[in-house]
Short mmCIF file of C-alpha atoms and ligand atoms in Angstrom, two decimals:
data_model
loop_
_atom_site.label_atom_id
_atom_site.label_comp_id
_atom_site.label_asym_id
_atom_site.label_seq_id
_atom_site.Cartn_x
_atom_site.Cartn_y
_atom_site.Cartn_z
CA MET A 1 0.76 2.04 -21.31
CA ILE A 2 4.05 2.34 -19.42
CA GLN A 3 4.24 4.87 -16.41
CA LYS A 4 6.62 7.07 -15.48
CA THR A 5 6.82 5.67 -11.40
CA GLY A 6 8.75 7.00 -8.73
CA VAL A 7 9.19 4.75 -5.84
CA LEU A 8 10.51 6.04 -2.15
CA ILE A 9 12.86 3.62 -0.90
CA GLU A 10 13.95 3.23 2.67
CA VAL A 11 17.64 2.22 3.43
CA GLU A 12 18.68 1.20 6.99
CA ASN A 13 22.50 -0.01 7.47
CA ASN A 14 22.91 0.50 3.71
CA THR A 15 20.62 -2.10 3.11
CA VAL A 16 17.25 -1.75 1.22
CA LYS A 17 14.05 -2.33 3.63
CA GLU A 18 12.56 -5.50 2.14
CA THR A 19 9.13 -3.70 2.59
CA SER A 20 10.62 -1.43 -0.16
CA LEU A 21 11.33 -4.14 -2.44
CA GLY A 22 7.61 -5.57 -2.22
CA VAL A 23 6.62 -1.66 -3.21
CA MET A 24 9.24 -2.14 -6.20
CA THR A 25 7.54 -4.85 -7.38
CA ALA A 26 4.23 -3.21 -7.34
CA ALA A 27 5.61 -1.20 -9.83
CA THR A 28 6.77 -3.81 -11.91
CA GLY A 29 6.24 -3.11 -15.45
CA GLN A 30 6.42 0.54 -15.26
CA GLU A 31 9.34 2.81 -15.80
CA ILE A 32 10.70 2.92 -12.22
CA THR A 33 12.97 5.30 -10.74
CA ALA A 34 14.21 4.68 -7.20
CA LEU A 35 14.72 7.91 -4.89
CA VAL A 36 16.85 7.36 -2.22
CA LEU A 37 17.06 10.16 0.51
CA GLY A 38 20.94 9.97 0.93
CA ASN A 39 23.53 8.31 -1.33
CA ALA A 40 21.89 5.67 -3.43
CA SER A 41 25.44 4.01 -4.51
CA ALA A 42 25.56 1.30 -1.96
CA VAL A 43 22.33 -0.07 -3.15
CA LYS A 44 22.12 0.58 -6.80
CA ASP A 45 22.82 -3.15 -7.45
CA LYS A 46 20.01 -4.03 -5.37
CA LEU A 47 17.72 -1.54 -6.91
CA ALA A 48 18.17 -2.28 -10.40
CA GLU A 49 18.06 -6.30 -9.66
CA TYR A 50 14.33 -5.35 -8.63
CA GLY A 51 13.77 -3.06 -11.70
CA ALA A 52 14.74 0.21 -11.10
CA ALA A 53 15.96 2.05 -14.35
CA LYS A 54 17.30 5.25 -12.74
CA ILE A 55 18.48 5.50 -9.14
CA VAL A 56 18.56 8.79 -7.77
CA SER A 57 20.33 10.14 -4.67
CA ILE A 58 18.51 13.05 -3.30
CA THR A 59 20.20 15.34 -1.31
CA ALA A 60 18.71 17.29 1.08
CA ALA A 61 20.47 20.36 3.34
CA ASP A 62 19.29 18.38 6.56
CA ASP A 63 16.67 15.43 7.40
CA SER A 64 13.99 17.70 8.31
CA PRO A 65 10.64 16.05 6.75
CA ASP A 66 9.00 19.03 5.63
CA LEU A 67 12.18 19.96 3.64
CA GLN A 68 12.64 16.13 2.27
CA ALA A 69 9.18 16.22 1.28
CA ALA A 70 9.62 19.69 -0.58
CA ILE A 71 12.66 18.21 -2.60
CA LEU A 72 10.71 15.19 -3.26
CA ALA A 73 7.81 17.06 -4.56
CA ALA A 74 10.46 18.81 -6.68
CA ALA A 75 11.68 15.67 -7.91
CA VAL A 76 8.19 14.23 -8.99
CA LYS A 77 7.77 17.21 -11.37
CA GLU A 78 11.45 17.12 -12.80
CA TYR A 79 10.81 13.40 -13.53
CA ASN A 80 7.16 13.86 -14.78
CA PHE A 81 5.93 10.99 -12.78
CA GLU A 82 2.69 9.61 -13.35
CA ALA A 83 2.88 7.55 -9.96
CA LEU A 84 4.65 8.01 -7.06
CA LEU A 85 4.82 4.94 -4.40
CA GLY A 86 6.12 4.03 -1.03
CA THR A 87 5.65 2.30 1.99
CA ALA A 88 2.91 2.93 4.68
CA SER A 89 5.83 3.01 7.25
CA ALA A 90 6.15 5.61 9.72
CA THR A 91 8.42 7.50 7.32
CA GLY A 92 6.36 6.91 4.26
CA ARG A 93 3.09 8.17 6.07
CA ASP A 94 4.77 11.24 7.30
CA LEU A 95 6.39 12.31 3.61
CA PHE A 96 3.53 11.26 1.74
CA ALA A 97 0.90 13.35 3.44
CA ARG A 98 3.56 16.40 3.24
CA LEU A 99 3.86 15.51 -0.32
CA ALA A 100 0.11 15.51 -1.06
CA ALA A 101 -0.23 18.48 0.48
CA ILE A 102 3.05 20.33 -1.52
CA LEU A 103 1.63 19.13 -4.60
CA ASP A 104 -2.06 19.61 -3.86
CA GLU A 105 -2.91 15.89 -5.08
CA PRO A 106 -4.81 13.09 -3.33
CA LEU A 107 -3.38 10.38 -1.25
CA VAL A 108 -4.47 6.82 -1.15
CA SER A 109 -2.40 5.40 1.85
CA ASP A 110 -1.71 2.09 3.53
CA CYS A 111 -3.20 0.17 0.09
CA VAL A 112 -2.76 -3.56 -0.19
CA GLN A 113 -2.55 -3.62 -4.07
CA VAL A 114 -2.08 -1.06 -6.93
CA ASN A 115 -2.50 -1.35 -10.68
CA ILE A 116 -0.19 1.65 -11.92
CA ALA A 117 -1.57 1.37 -15.60
CA GLU A 118 -5.70 1.35 -14.63
CA LYS A 119 -5.08 3.73 -11.76
CA THR A 120 -6.66 1.78 -9.11
CA VAL A 121 -5.79 0.50 -5.30
CA LYS A 122 -7.15 -2.01 -3.15
CA LYS A 123 -7.42 -1.00 0.82
CA SER A 124 -9.34 -2.15 3.41
CA HIS A 125 -12.11 -0.24 5.05
CA PHE A 126 -14.17 -0.42 8.16
CA SER A 127 -11.67 -2.22 10.26
CA GLY A 128 -10.69 -4.64 7.60
CA LYS A 129 -14.25 -5.99 7.62
CA THR A 130 -14.32 -5.14 3.52
CA PHE A 131 -12.04 -4.35 0.80
CA ALA A 132 -12.74 -1.49 -1.46
CA THR A 133 -11.04 -0.92 -4.94
CA LEU A 134 -10.92 2.79 -5.80
CA LYS A 135 -10.19 4.57 -9.14
CA ILE A 136 -7.86 7.27 -8.51
CA ASN A 137 -8.70 10.24 -11.07
CA SER A 138 -5.83 12.68 -10.47
CA SER A 139 -3.13 13.26 -12.86
CA LEU A 140 -0.73 11.56 -10.13
CA LEU A 141 -0.88 8.46 -8.41
CA LEU A 142 0.21 8.95 -4.75
CA CYS A 143 -0.03 5.95 -2.78
CA THR A 144 1.58 4.23 0.18
CA ILE A 145 1.58 0.33 0.23
CA ARG A 146 1.12 -1.68 3.74
CA PRO A 147 4.52 -3.15 4.76
CA ASN A 148 4.52 -6.84 3.29
CA SER A 149 1.48 -6.92 1.70
CA ILE A 150 3.39 -7.42 -1.66
CA ASP A 151 5.90 -10.35 -2.28
CA PRO A 152 9.30 -8.81 -3.30
CA ALA A 153 10.12 -10.35 -7.14
CA ALA A 154 13.12 -9.73 -8.93
CA SER A 155 12.71 -8.10 -12.34
CA PRO A 156 16.43 -7.21 -13.50
CA VAL A 157 17.43 -4.17 -15.60
CA ALA A 158 20.67 -2.11 -15.91
CA GLY A 159 20.19 0.81 -13.29
CA GLU A 160 21.79 4.15 -13.83
CA LEU A 161 22.85 6.01 -11.01
CA MET A 162 21.98 10.05 -10.67
CA GLU A 163 21.58 12.66 -8.45
CA PHE A 164 19.04 14.91 -7.70
CA THR A 165 18.86 18.24 -5.64
CA ALA A 166 16.85 21.52 -5.76
CA ASP A 167 16.34 24.97 -4.56
CA VAL A 168 13.04 24.12 -2.83
CA THR A 169 12.73 27.81 -1.48
CA GLY A 170 9.04 28.68 -1.89
CA LEU A 171 7.59 25.13 -2.58
CA ASN A 172 7.15 24.76 1.01
CA ASN A 173 6.15 27.47 3.62
CA ASN A 174 7.08 25.24 6.70
CA ARG A 175 10.54 24.03 5.40
CA GLY A 176 12.89 23.11 7.97
CA LEU A 177 10.27 23.96 11.11
CA ILE A 178 10.72 20.45 12.28
CA LYS A 179 14.18 19.25 12.96
CA ILE A 180 14.92 15.50 14.02
CA LYS A 181 17.25 15.77 16.97
CA GLU A 182 17.42 12.20 17.64
CA THR A 183 16.22 8.65 16.54
CA LYS A 184 15.76 6.32 19.03
CA LYS A 185 15.76 2.44 18.59
CA ASP A 186 12.97 0.54 20.26
CA ASP A 187 14.72 -0.25 23.92
CA GLN A 188 15.38 -3.78 23.16
CA GLY A 189 16.14 -3.18 19.59
CA LYS A 190 13.17 -5.24 18.51
CA MET A 191 11.82 -5.43 15.12
CA ASP A 192 9.39 -3.27 14.06
CA LEU A 193 5.94 -5.16 14.18
CA THR A 194 4.23 -3.45 11.15
CA GLU A 195 7.48 -4.36 9.05
CA ALA A 196 8.03 -8.07 10.67
CA PRO A 197 8.11 -10.66 8.22
CA VAL A 198 6.99 -13.33 10.79
CA ILE A 199 4.92 -12.34 14.22
CA ILE A 200 3.99 -14.36 17.18
CA THR A 201 1.41 -12.73 19.34
CA GLY A 202 0.54 -13.58 22.94
CA GLY A 203 -3.20 -13.26 24.33
CA ARG A 204 -4.57 -12.99 27.47
CA ALA A 205 -3.66 -16.71 27.96
CA ILE A 206 0.06 -15.34 28.37
CA LYS A 207 -1.11 -14.58 32.12
CA ALA A 208 2.31 -12.81 32.77
CA ALA A 209 4.66 -10.27 31.35
CA GLU A 210 7.56 -12.35 32.09
CA ASN A 211 5.79 -15.33 29.93
CA TYR A 212 6.38 -13.46 26.91
CA LYS A 213 9.99 -14.83 27.28
CA MET A 214 8.60 -18.17 25.87
CA LEU A 215 7.63 -16.25 22.42
CA GLU A 216 10.42 -14.30 22.35
CA THR A 217 12.59 -17.56 22.39
CA CYS A 218 10.16 -18.63 19.80
CA ALA A 219 10.67 -15.54 17.66
CA GLN A 220 14.43 -15.64 17.64
CA LYS A 221 14.35 -18.94 16.06
CA LEU A 222 11.63 -17.49 13.68
CA GLY A 223 13.07 -14.38 12.71
CA ALA A 224 9.82 -12.88 14.16
CA ALA A 225 8.55 -9.70 16.01
CA VAL A 226 6.46 -10.48 18.83
CA GLY A 227 2.65 -9.04 19.31
CA ALA A 228 0.03 -8.87 21.99
CA SER A 229 -4.00 -8.84 22.15
CA ARG A 230 -5.47 -5.96 23.79
CA ALA A 231 -6.44 -7.95 26.47
CA ALA A 232 -2.89 -8.86 27.30
CA VAL A 233 -1.94 -4.96 27.05
CA ASP A 234 -4.86 -3.94 29.02
CA ALA A 235 -3.65 -6.63 31.61
CA GLY A 236 -0.19 -5.09 31.71
CA TYR A 237 1.46 -8.11 30.22
CA ALA A 238 3.10 -6.17 27.14
CA PRO A 239 3.24 -2.24 26.32
CA HIS A 240 0.61 -0.85 24.01
CA SER A 241 3.29 -0.58 21.05
CA MET A 242 2.99 -4.54 20.96
CA GLN A 243 -0.51 -4.55 20.32
CA VAL A 244 -1.88 -5.56 17.27
CA GLY A 245 -5.62 -4.82 15.99
CA GLN A 246 -8.11 -1.98 15.39
CA THR A 247 -6.55 0.09 18.08
CA GLY A 248 -3.02 -1.29 17.81
CA LYS A 249 -1.26 -1.46 14.61
CA THR A 250 -2.03 -3.00 11.38
CA VAL A 251 0.39 -5.85 10.10
CA SER A 252 0.42 -7.80 7.26
CA PRO A 253 3.34 -10.36 7.75
CA LYS A 254 4.08 -13.57 5.75
CA LEU A 255 3.29 -15.82 9.00
CA TYR A 256 1.35 -14.90 11.65
CA ILE A 257 1.06 -16.90 14.91
CA ALA A 258 -1.58 -16.12 17.73
CA CYS A 259 -0.90 -17.92 20.78
CA GLY A 260 -3.78 -18.02 23.39
CA VAL A 261 -5.73 -15.18 21.38
CA SER A 262 -9.54 -15.60 20.83
CA GLY A 263 -9.78 -14.00 17.62
CA ALA A 264 -12.08 -11.33 18.61
CA VAL A 265 -13.16 -9.01 15.40
CA GLN A 266 -11.26 -6.00 16.55
CA HIS A 267 -7.72 -8.26 16.65
CA TYR A 268 -8.49 -9.97 13.54
CA ALA A 269 -9.06 -6.49 11.55
CA GLY A 270 -5.23 -5.77 12.38
CA MET A 271 -3.91 -8.94 11.20
CA LYS A 272 -6.28 -10.47 8.52
CA THR A 273 -3.99 -9.60 5.61
CA SER A 274 -1.47 -11.75 7.02
CA LYS A 275 -0.65 -14.45 4.25
CA VAL A 276 -0.61 -17.38 6.66
CA ILE A 277 -2.33 -17.18 10.07
CA VAL A 278 -1.67 -20.09 12.40
CA ALA A 279 -3.62 -20.13 15.80
CA ILE A 280 -2.98 -22.18 18.91
CA ASN A 281 -5.76 -22.25 21.28
CA GLU A 282 -7.21 -24.61 23.94
CA ASP A 283 -10.36 -24.25 22.90
CA LYS A 284 -11.57 -25.60 19.81
CA ASP A 285 -14.46 -23.78 19.51
CA ALA A 286 -12.47 -20.30 19.84
CA PRO A 287 -13.58 -18.04 17.01
CA ILE A 288 -9.87 -17.58 15.57
CA PHE A 289 -10.00 -21.58 14.35
CA SER A 290 -12.27 -20.01 11.77
CA LYS A 291 -10.02 -17.51 10.43
CA CYS A 292 -6.76 -19.22 10.37
CA ASP A 293 -4.95 -21.45 7.84
CA TYR A 294 -3.68 -23.90 10.28
CA GLY A 295 -5.10 -24.66 14.32
CA ILE A 296 -3.45 -26.29 16.99
CA VAL A 297 -6.01 -27.27 19.88
CA GLY A 298 -3.88 -27.07 23.03
CA ASP A 299 -2.33 -25.25 25.85
CA ILE A 300 0.05 -22.79 24.57
CA PHE A 301 2.58 -23.61 27.33
CA ASP A 302 2.82 -27.18 26.11
CA VAL A 303 2.83 -26.40 22.37
CA VAL A 304 4.95 -23.21 22.09
CA PRO A 305 8.37 -24.97 23.59
CA VAL A 306 8.08 -27.84 21.84
CA LEU A 307 7.58 -25.86 18.45
CA THR A 308 10.57 -23.74 19.50
CA GLU A 309 12.64 -26.87 19.76
CA LYS A 310 11.46 -28.34 16.71
CA LEU A 311 12.55 -24.97 15.05
P1 FAD B 1 -9.69 -13.36 25.04
O1 FAD B 1 -10.70 -13.06 24.06
O2 FAD B 1 -9.95 -13.72 26.58
O3 FAD B 1 -9.11 -15.08 24.50
C1 FAD B 1 -7.88 -15.70 25.07
C2 FAD B 1 -8.20 -17.06 24.39
O4 FAD B 1 -7.39 -17.45 25.13
C3 FAD B 1 -9.20 -17.97 24.92
O5 FAD B 1 -10.15 -18.12 23.54
C4 FAD B 1 -9.14 -19.03 25.16
O6 FAD B 1 -9.63 -20.22 24.92
C5 FAD B 1 -7.49 -19.00 24.91
N1 FAD B 1 -6.38 -19.58 26.14
C6 FAD B 1 -6.98 -19.21 27.70
N2 FAD B 1 -5.93 -20.03 27.98
C7 FAD B 1 -4.76 -21.00 27.16
C8 FAD B 1 -3.89 -21.75 27.23
N3 FAD B 1 -3.24 -21.67 28.17
N4 FAD B 1 -3.57 -22.05 25.91
C9 FAD B 1 -4.23 -21.71 24.58
N5 FAD B 1 -5.12 -21.20 24.89
C10 FAD B 1 -5.72 -20.65 26.16
N6 FAD B 1 -8.17 -6.40 20.56
C11 FAD B 1 -7.13 -6.51 20.09
O7 FAD B 1 -6.42 -7.57 20.29
N7 FAD B 1 -6.73 -5.63 19.52
C12 FAD B 1 -7.17 -4.43 19.14
O8 FAD B 1 -6.48 -3.33 18.71
C13 FAD B 1 -8.59 -4.14 19.91
N8 FAD B 1 -9.30 -3.05 19.71
C14 FAD B 1 -10.65 -2.92 20.20
C15 FAD B 1 -11.17 -1.69 20.02
C16 FAD B 1 -12.59 -1.42 20.35
C17 FAD B 1 -13.36 -0.33 19.91
C18 FAD B 1 -13.15 -2.62 21.28
C19 FAD B 1 -14.39 -2.39 21.87
C20 FAD B 1 -12.10 -3.83 21.44
C21 FAD B 1 -11.02 -3.89 21.15
N9 FAD B 1 -10.02 -5.12 21.11
C22 FAD B 1 -9.18 -5.21 20.67
C23 FAD B 1 -10.38 -6.34 22.29
C24 FAD B 1 -11.34 -7.35 21.46
O9 FAD B 1 -12.76 -7.26 21.25
C25 FAD B 1 -10.99 -8.55 22.42
O10 FAD B 1 -11.43 -8.42 23.80
C26 FAD B 1 -9.58 -8.82 22.59
O11 FAD B 1 -8.97 -9.11 21.52
C27 FAD B 1 -9.22 -10.23 23.45
O12 FAD B 1 -8.02 -10.38 23.57
P2 FAD B 1 -7.69 -11.76 23.91
O13 FAD B 1 -7.86 -12.78 22.53
O14 FAD B 1 -6.44 -12.27 24.03
O15 FAD B 1 -8.43 -12.48 24.84
#
């Protein structure tokens, strides 16, 4: 049965984020309404191309997350959604938790697959050791999807642009308590690891902070973000914001290149849902070689510059 499905869209510089297009694709076959916080006219065509029959500009009085969540909750009721999906990004995690509280509905976060018709989701458990398929018995399927876990695929429809605003007084007692004063980009304008389509990671073998430049040069050629293992972070070669793994970030890029990373379970937990894993390690018996799709036995200081040059 076709379900009325809302998708919260994230827009940056008047462009729909690739991760949101993946979430739209998860809803293919349903009656999709794309919800854009702000004016959606610049992204209308893109959203129609990916299956949104309705494209809604949501007007909030300001960008306080509790106010935005309250208006989204009102939209859920207005459009009678049976499912509402978003990205498990910083924004999505924040808004969906608030939405779940306002609507008093369960939230399943960081899913890697969703079947809206059957109300089932797949998500990883126990630091990525197992995957569980959960059946959701609530009237509303409220879920966030791990960035890049679903490849965007166009499914064009004629999209209709509309507007929604609501008086949310009484819907959320905390309305307006949080004010965003400033949004700061990463100091060097680096790509967000959790949303990057390609990641090149340096482990303990990188030996010094300045050697990350070698990976950054390669990353520029690949349109990649640069990550680090915990050993590299603990050694002071990279900041914790770059750490991938159980106590770092969970990533799901199309391509993950691990350079001088042994492949400990705690690291693997954070990147195992990558589509293609490449490992470069001088030890042919390193555990990472049993977890990768392609392996190069060699010194990263020999292999990475050659790779960069070829690219
Ligand atoms: P190592 O294990 O030391 O591996 C370095 C690898 O580099 C080796 O395989 C070696 O053969 C290879 N090498 C050395 N020199 C070269 C060279 N010149 N060229 C090519 N290869 C070379 N780890 C994480 O990464 N993320 C986490 O979030 C995380 N959370 C943890 C949470 C807990 C509770 C615990 C207990 C541990 C956690 N760890 C985490 C640590 C994890 O167990 C490993 O210690 C860590 O991942 C090892 O990092 P590494 O692979 O860079 O270093």
